[in-house]
């Protein structure tokens, strides 16, 4: 994973992030009524068996793994290249987390499911990571971004500032087919998730003291305003979908 991503996530404490994204620290797009961020994780429950094992690739502060363990009694192992995130998860006994770059991580056991929740796009060598995990599970769940068409410069600049590496839906599917996985489910979410998520982030960010707004939070605030003001343009270029790949 891009080294800059690690530094990006380590600069702000979990306590500050809770003020922005909530106590469960779900840092991803959400939709629906009530807890929009939890809704996005709950949508994945239909693909994950009760009491199954899950490798959470790019687990963040553990929001997803925490509710998978709580609601589905899953045995979760998280991998993150942020030492702050790994320490937070382990210190709070949410589940087991490893501090490691996914590009250097080769699992030593099998899992029922491998999960990437808006983390795959931050990998600088996606093919290498897939080769590392291809024999670990027969199911890979991916929720991530894909290009719908050639981007306008404003969108390209937006993605590069977030250290994002995204491609077309067809090319993304081909990456998984190259390691023997087929797409068995796809659903688009950005149309319903972009505006409510950006509005929720911005509402909370405006309450944060300026001294606590490091580079990451400053960028998230700018991006939230941009997404609200340019939603239609953004949605023409970029999608966010749930992909389920199985072998």
mmCIF file of C-alpha atoms in Angstrom:
data_model
loop_
_atom_site.group_PDB
_atom_site.id
_atom_site.type_symbol
_atom_site.label_atom_id
_atom_site.label_comp_id
_atom_site.label_asym_id
_atom_site.label_seq_id
_atom_site.Cartn_x
_atom_site.Cartn_y
_atom_site.Cartn_z
ATOM 1 C CA UNK A 1 0.000 0.000 0.000
ATOM 2 C CA UNK A 2 1.172 3.519 -0.672
ATOM 3 C CA UNK A 3 3.478 4.613 2.182
ATOM 4 C CA UNK A 4 1.843 8.043 2.140
ATOM 5 C CA UNK A 5 -1.471 6.406 3.014
ATOM 6 C CA UNK A 6 0.037 5.070 6.258
ATOM 7 C CA UNK A 7 1.257 8.529 7.265
ATOM 8 C CA UNK A 8 -2.091 9.974 6.250
ATOM 9 C CA UNK A 9 -3.997 7.766 8.687
ATOM 10 C CA UNK A 10 -1.519 7.957 11.561
ATOM 11 C CA UNK A 11 -1.615 11.727 11.995
ATOM 12 C CA UNK A 12 -5.065 11.972 13.637
ATOM 13 C CA UNK A 13 -6.100 10.131 16.798
ATOM 14 C CA UNK A 14 -9.117 7.802 16.934
ATOM 15 C CA UNK A 15 -10.730 10.125 19.499
ATOM 16 C CA UNK A 16 -10.803 12.949 16.964
ATOM 17 C CA UNK A 17 -12.031 10.611 14.222
ATOM 18 C CA UNK A 18 -14.939 9.500 16.426
ATOM 19 C CA UNK A 19 -16.205 13.077 16.343
ATOM 20 C CA UNK A 20 -16.277 12.905 12.547
ATOM 21 C CA UNK A 21 -17.390 9.369 11.708
ATOM 22 C CA UNK A 22 -18.921 8.086 14.946
ATOM 23 C CA UNK A 23 -18.022 5.820 17.847
ATOM 24 C CA UNK A 24 -17.756 2.694 15.694
ATOM 25 C CA UNK A 25 -15.266 4.409 13.356
ATOM 26 C CA UNK A 26 -16.866 3.372 10.077
ATOM 27 C CA UNK A 27 -14.822 5.315 7.530
ATOM 28 C CA UNK A 28 -16.570 4.662 4.226
ATOM 29 C CA UNK A 29 -19.638 5.736 2.299
ATOM 30 C CA UNK A 30 -23.065 4.965 3.681
ATOM 31 C CA UNK A 31 -26.733 5.289 2.812
ATOM 32 C CA UNK A 32 -30.259 4.746 4.044
ATOM 33 C CA UNK A 33 -31.957 5.870 7.254
ATOM 34 C CA UNK A 34 -30.376 6.173 10.684
ATOM 35 C CA UNK A 35 -26.760 5.014 10.970
ATOM 36 C CA UNK A 36 -25.844 5.309 7.308
ATOM 37 C CA UNK A 37 -22.321 3.952 7.792
ATOM 38 C CA UNK A 38 -23.456 0.833 9.633
ATOM 39 C CA UNK A 39 -26.069 0.281 6.915
ATOM 40 C CA UNK A 40 -23.280 -0.037 4.355
ATOM 41 C CA UNK A 41 -21.588 -2.782 6.384
ATOM 42 C CA UNK A 42 -24.859 -4.549 7.156
ATOM 43 C CA UNK A 43 -25.469 -4.782 3.401
ATOM 44 C CA UNK A 44 -22.513 -7.193 3.290
ATOM 45 C CA UNK A 45 -24.031 -9.596 5.826
ATOM 46 C CA UNK A 46 -25.914 -11.405 3.059
ATOM 47 C CA UNK A 47 -22.575 -12.632 1.676
ATOM 48 C CA UNK A 48 -20.896 -13.612 4.966
ATOM 49 C CA UNK A 49 -21.831 -16.757 6.850
ATOM 50 C CA UNK A 50 -22.581 -16.768 10.577
ATOM 51 C CA UNK A 51 -19.512 -17.769 12.640
ATOM 52 C CA UNK A 52 -17.269 -17.734 9.577
ATOM 53 C CA UNK A 53 -13.697 -16.466 9.333
ATOM 54 C CA UNK A 54 -12.989 -13.110 7.667
ATOM 55 C CA UNK A 55 -9.738 -11.524 6.567
ATOM 56 C CA UNK A 56 -10.397 -7.772 6.612
ATOM 57 C CA UNK A 57 -7.845 -6.331 4.183
ATOM 58 C CA UNK A 58 -7.278 -2.691 5.044
ATOM 59 C CA UNK A 59 -9.367 -2.885 8.212
ATOM 60 C CA UNK A 60 -9.090 0.767 9.258
ATOM 61 C CA UNK A 61 -9.939 1.371 12.918
ATOM 62 C CA UNK A 62 -11.917 -1.846 13.033
ATOM 63 C CA UNK A 63 -15.465 -0.615 12.525
ATOM 64 C CA UNK A 64 -16.348 -3.348 10.051
ATOM 65 C CA UNK A 65 -14.639 -6.187 11.896
ATOM 66 C CA UNK A 66 -16.188 -5.076 15.164
ATOM 67 C CA UNK A 67 -19.776 -5.450 13.923
ATOM 68 C CA UNK A 68 -19.031 -8.657 11.989
ATOM 69 C CA UNK A 69 -17.770 -10.170 15.229
ATOM 70 C CA UNK A 70 -20.690 -8.747 17.236
ATOM 71 C CA UNK A 71 -23.577 -9.526 14.876
ATOM 72 C CA UNK A 72 -22.398 -12.589 12.949
ATOM 73 C CA UNK A 73 -19.934 -13.970 15.530
ATOM 74 C CA UNK A 74 -17.234 -13.980 12.881
ATOM 75 C CA UNK A 75 -13.597 -14.722 13.620
ATOM 76 C CA UNK A 76 -11.960 -11.607 12.151
ATOM 77 C CA UNK A 77 -8.331 -10.890 11.387
ATOM 78 C CA UNK A 78 -7.587 -7.358 10.231
ATOM 79 C CA UNK A 79 -4.582 -6.097 8.312
ATOM 80 C CA UNK A 80 -3.641 -2.413 8.237
ATOM 81 C CA UNK A 81 -0.475 -0.517 7.394
ATOM 82 C CA UNK A 82 -1.294 2.042 10.104
ATOM 83 C CA UNK A 83 0.280 1.319 13.474
ATOM 84 C CA UNK A 84 -2.219 3.688 15.120
ATOM 85 C CA UNK A 85 -5.128 1.692 13.732
ATOM 86 C CA UNK A 86 -3.630 -1.696 14.616
ATOM 87 C CA UNK A 87 -2.868 -0.585 18.176
ATOM 88 C CA UNK A 88 -6.355 0.837 18.623
ATOM 89 C CA UNK A 89 -7.995 -2.424 17.514
ATOM 90 C CA UNK A 90 -5.755 -4.649 19.631
ATOM 91 C CA UNK A 91 -5.744 -2.400 22.709
ATOM 92 C CA UNK A 92 -9.554 -2.338 22.699
ATOM 93 C CA UNK A 93 -9.867 -6.097 22.040
ATOM 94 C CA UNK A 94 -12.086 -5.543 19.013
ATOM 95 C CA UNK A 95 -10.475 -8.482 17.166
ATOM 96 C CA UNK A 96 -6.952 -9.455 16.135
ATOM 97 C CA UNK A 97 -5.169 -6.954 13.893
ATOM 98 C CA UNK A 98 -1.788 -7.078 12.176
ATOM 99 C CA UNK A 99 0.293 -4.024 11.347
ATOM 100 C CA UNK A 100 1.590 -4.858 7.880
ATOM 101 C CA UNK A 101 1.511 -3.575 4.326
ATOM 102 C CA UNK A 102 -0.861 -5.784 2.336
ATOM 103 C CA UNK A 103 1.699 -5.983 -0.464
ATOM 104 C CA UNK A 104 4.038 -7.762 1.986
ATOM 105 C CA UNK A 105 1.386 -9.876 3.693
ATOM 106 C CA UNK A 106 0.862 -13.520 2.751
ATOM 107 C CA UNK A 107 -1.750 -15.251 4.963
ATOM 108 C CA UNK A 108 -0.646 -18.472 6.638
ATOM 109 C CA UNK A 109 -4.146 -19.883 7.030
ATOM 110 C CA UNK A 110 -7.464 -20.134 5.197
ATOM 111 C CA UNK A 111 -10.429 -17.781 5.561
ATOM 112 C CA UNK A 112 -14.035 -18.166 4.468
ATOM 113 C CA UNK A 113 -14.043 -14.609 3.126
ATOM 114 C CA UNK A 114 -11.509 -11.941 2.218
ATOM 115 C CA UNK A 115 -12.935 -8.429 2.433
ATOM 116 C CA UNK A 116 -11.772 -5.118 0.969
ATOM 117 C CA UNK A 117 -13.994 -2.243 2.060
ATOM 118 C CA UNK A 118 -12.882 0.865 0.142
ATOM 119 C CA UNK A 119 -9.254 -0.163 0.627
ATOM 120 C CA UNK A 120 -8.382 -1.874 -2.660
ATOM 121 C CA UNK A 121 -8.141 1.478 -4.448
ATOM 122 C CA UNK A 122 -5.253 2.542 -2.199
ATOM 123 C CA UNK A 123 -3.028 -0.375 -3.221
ATOM 124 C CA UNK A 124 -0.186 0.613 -5.507
ATOM 125 C CA UNK A 125 0.278 -2.995 -6.704
ATOM 126 C CA UNK A 126 -3.166 -4.576 -6.729
ATOM 127 C CA UNK A 127 -2.117 -7.643 -8.705
ATOM 128 C CA UNK A 128 0.570 -8.508 -6.154
ATOM 129 C CA UNK A 129 -1.900 -8.344 -3.275
ATOM 130 C CA UNK A 130 -4.362 -10.559 -5.123
ATOM 131 C CA UNK A 131 -1.624 -13.084 -5.812
ATOM 132 C CA UNK A 132 -0.744 -13.014 -2.107
ATOM 133 C CA UNK A 133 -4.288 -13.938 -1.053
ATOM 134 C CA UNK A 134 -5.612 -15.961 -3.989
ATOM 135 C CA UNK A 135 -5.163 -19.319 -2.216
ATOM 136 C CA UNK A 136 -6.485 -18.023 1.100
ATOM 137 C CA UNK A 137 -10.200 -18.060 0.342
ATOM 138 C CA UNK A 138 -12.756 -18.982 -2.302
ATOM 139 C CA UNK A 139 -14.652 -15.725 -1.820
ATOM 140 C CA UNK A 140 -13.460 -12.132 -2.072
ATOM 141 C CA UNK A 141 -15.845 -9.268 -1.317
ATOM 142 C CA UNK A 142 -14.852 -5.904 -2.676
ATOM 143 C CA UNK A 143 -16.564 -2.580 -2.201
ATOM 144 C CA UNK A 144 -14.683 0.020 -4.118
ATOM 145 C CA UNK A 145 -14.558 2.657 -6.806
ATOM 146 C CA UNK A 146 -14.512 2.193 -10.557
ATOM 147 C CA UNK A 147 -14.284 4.554 -13.505
ATOM 148 C CA UNK A 148 -17.304 4.981 -15.745
ATOM 149 C CA UNK A 149 -15.507 7.018 -18.407
ATOM 150 C CA UNK A 150 -12.445 9.194 -18.946
ATOM 151 C CA UNK A 151 -12.242 11.631 -16.068
ATOM 152 C CA UNK A 152 -12.403 15.382 -16.117
ATOM 153 C CA UNK A 153 -9.231 17.019 -14.700
ATOM 154 C CA UNK A 154 -11.071 18.031 -11.525
ATOM 155 C CA UNK A 155 -11.983 14.410 -10.797
ATOM 156 C CA UNK A 156 -8.489 13.147 -11.602
ATOM 157 C CA UNK A 157 -7.034 15.710 -9.199
ATOM 158 C CA UNK A 158 -9.540 14.684 -6.525
ATOM 159 C CA UNK A 159 -8.549 11.013 -6.758
ATOM 160 C CA UNK A 160 -4.803 11.671 -6.816
ATOM 161 C CA UNK A 161 -5.012 13.725 -3.633
ATOM 162 C CA UNK A 162 -6.500 10.671 -1.927
ATOM 163 C CA UNK A 163 -3.732 8.386 -3.297
ATOM 164 C CA UNK A 164 -6.337 6.387 -5.178
ATOM 165 C CA UNK A 165 -5.615 3.904 -7.964
ATOM 166 C CA UNK A 166 -8.870 3.071 -9.737
ATOM 167 C CA UNK A 167 -9.748 1.598 -13.112
ATOM 168 C CA UNK A 168 -12.817 0.710 -15.134
ATOM 169 C CA UNK A 169 -15.248 -1.900 -13.871
ATOM 170 C CA UNK A 170 -14.274 -4.294 -16.678
ATOM 171 C CA UNK A 171 -10.560 -3.988 -15.927
ATOM 172 C CA UNK A 172 -11.193 -4.469 -12.226
ATOM 173 C CA UNK A 173 -13.139 -7.643 -12.913
ATOM 174 C CA UNK A 174 -10.315 -8.873 -15.165
ATOM 175 C CA UNK A 175 -7.831 -8.559 -12.288
ATOM 176 C CA UNK A 176 -9.858 -11.082 -10.324
ATOM 177 C CA UNK A 177 -10.509 -13.340 -13.294
ATOM 178 C CA UNK A 178 -6.746 -13.539 -13.798
ATOM 179 C CA UNK A 179 -6.416 -15.289 -10.426
ATOM 180 C CA UNK A 180 -9.351 -17.632 -11.046
ATOM 181 C CA UNK A 181 -12.282 -15.731 -9.511
ATOM 182 C CA UNK A 182 -15.586 -14.935 -11.213
ATOM 183 C CA UNK A 183 -17.965 -12.089 -10.474
ATOM 184 C CA UNK A 184 -21.141 -13.482 -8.889
ATOM 185 C CA UNK A 185 -22.721 -10.245 -7.638
ATOM 186 C CA UNK A 186 -22.499 -6.531 -8.373
ATOM 187 C CA UNK A 187 -24.490 -3.572 -7.092
ATOM 188 C CA UNK A 188 -23.876 0.155 -7.510
ATOM 189 C CA UNK A 189 -24.135 2.432 -4.452
ATOM 190 C CA UNK A 190 -22.654 5.827 -5.217
ATOM 191 C CA UNK A 191 -25.869 7.423 -6.457
ATOM 192 C CA UNK A 192 -27.520 6.831 -3.095
ATOM 193 C CA UNK A 193 -24.463 7.196 -0.874
ATOM 194 C CA UNK A 194 -22.414 10.146 -2.134
ATOM 195 C CA UNK A 195 -24.549 13.087 -1.012
ATOM 196 C CA UNK A 196 -25.695 11.857 2.441
ATOM 197 C CA UNK A 197 -22.175 10.741 3.314
ATOM 198 C CA UNK A 198 -20.536 14.009 2.267
ATOM 199 C CA UNK A 199 -23.184 15.979 4.146
ATOM 200 C CA UNK A 200 -22.697 13.895 7.307
ATOM 201 C CA UNK A 201 -18.912 14.273 7.161
ATOM 202 C CA UNK A 202 -19.112 18.005 6.567
ATOM 203 C CA UNK A 203 -21.657 18.536 9.350
ATOM 204 C CA UNK A 204 -19.335 16.857 11.847
ATOM 205 C CA UNK A 205 -16.123 18.371 10.506
ATOM 206 C CA UNK A 206 -17.464 21.897 10.953
ATOM 207 C CA UNK A 207 -17.636 21.185 14.702
ATOM 208 C CA UNK A 208 -13.982 20.148 14.985
ATOM 209 C CA UNK A 209 -11.481 22.656 16.385
ATOM 210 C CA UNK A 210 -9.141 24.013 13.750
ATOM 211 C CA UNK A 211 -6.084 22.876 15.733
ATOM 212 C CA UNK A 212 -7.273 19.271 15.428
ATOM 213 C CA UNK A 213 -7.705 19.424 11.655
ATOM 214 C CA UNK A 214 -4.528 17.852 10.333
ATOM 215 C CA UNK A 215 -3.966 17.292 6.626
ATOM 216 C CA UNK A 216 -6.336 14.329 6.426
ATOM 217 C CA UNK A 217 -9.293 16.103 7.997
ATOM 218 C CA UNK A 218 -8.639 19.267 6.012
ATOM 219 C CA UNK A 219 -8.739 17.243 2.801
ATOM 220 C CA UNK A 220 -11.875 15.396 3.878
ATOM 221 C CA UNK A 221 -13.608 18.721 4.529
ATOM 222 C CA UNK A 222 -12.579 20.128 1.155
ATOM 223 C CA UNK A 223 -13.592 16.896 -0.563
ATOM 224 C CA UNK A 224 -16.979 16.843 1.145
ATOM 225 C CA UNK A 225 -17.722 20.354 -0.100
ATOM 226 C CA UNK A 226 -16.518 19.430 -3.583
ATOM 227 C CA UNK A 227 -18.626 16.281 -3.658
ATOM 228 C CA UNK A 228 -21.752 18.116 -2.530
ATOM 229 C CA UNK A 229 -21.262 20.885 -5.079
ATOM 230 C CA UNK A 230 -20.113 18.642 -7.965
ATOM 231 C CA UNK A 231 -22.020 15.444 -7.230
ATOM 232 C CA UNK A 232 -23.551 15.053 -10.678
ATOM 233 C CA UNK A 233 -20.202 15.557 -12.423
ATOM 234 C CA UNK A 234 -18.490 13.127 -10.073
ATOM 235 C CA UNK A 235 -21.162 10.462 -10.502
ATOM 236 C CA UNK A 236 -20.792 10.632 -14.271
ATOM 237 C CA UNK A 237 -17.140 9.641 -13.947
ATOM 238 C CA UNK A 238 -16.895 7.443 -10.863
ATOM 239 C CA UNK A 239 -18.918 4.583 -9.426
ATOM 240 C CA UNK A 240 -18.792 2.792 -6.084
ATOM 241 C CA UNK A 241 -20.012 -0.771 -6.048
ATOM 242 C CA UNK A 242 -20.118 -4.020 -4.136
ATOM 243 C CA UNK A 243 -18.423 -6.836 -6.051
ATOM 244 C CA UNK A 244 -18.507 -10.453 -4.916
ATOM 245 C CA UNK A 245 -15.975 -12.770 -6.531
ATOM 246 C CA UNK A 246 -15.993 -16.530 -6.041
ATOM 247 C CA UNK A 247 -13.970 -19.474 -7.197
#
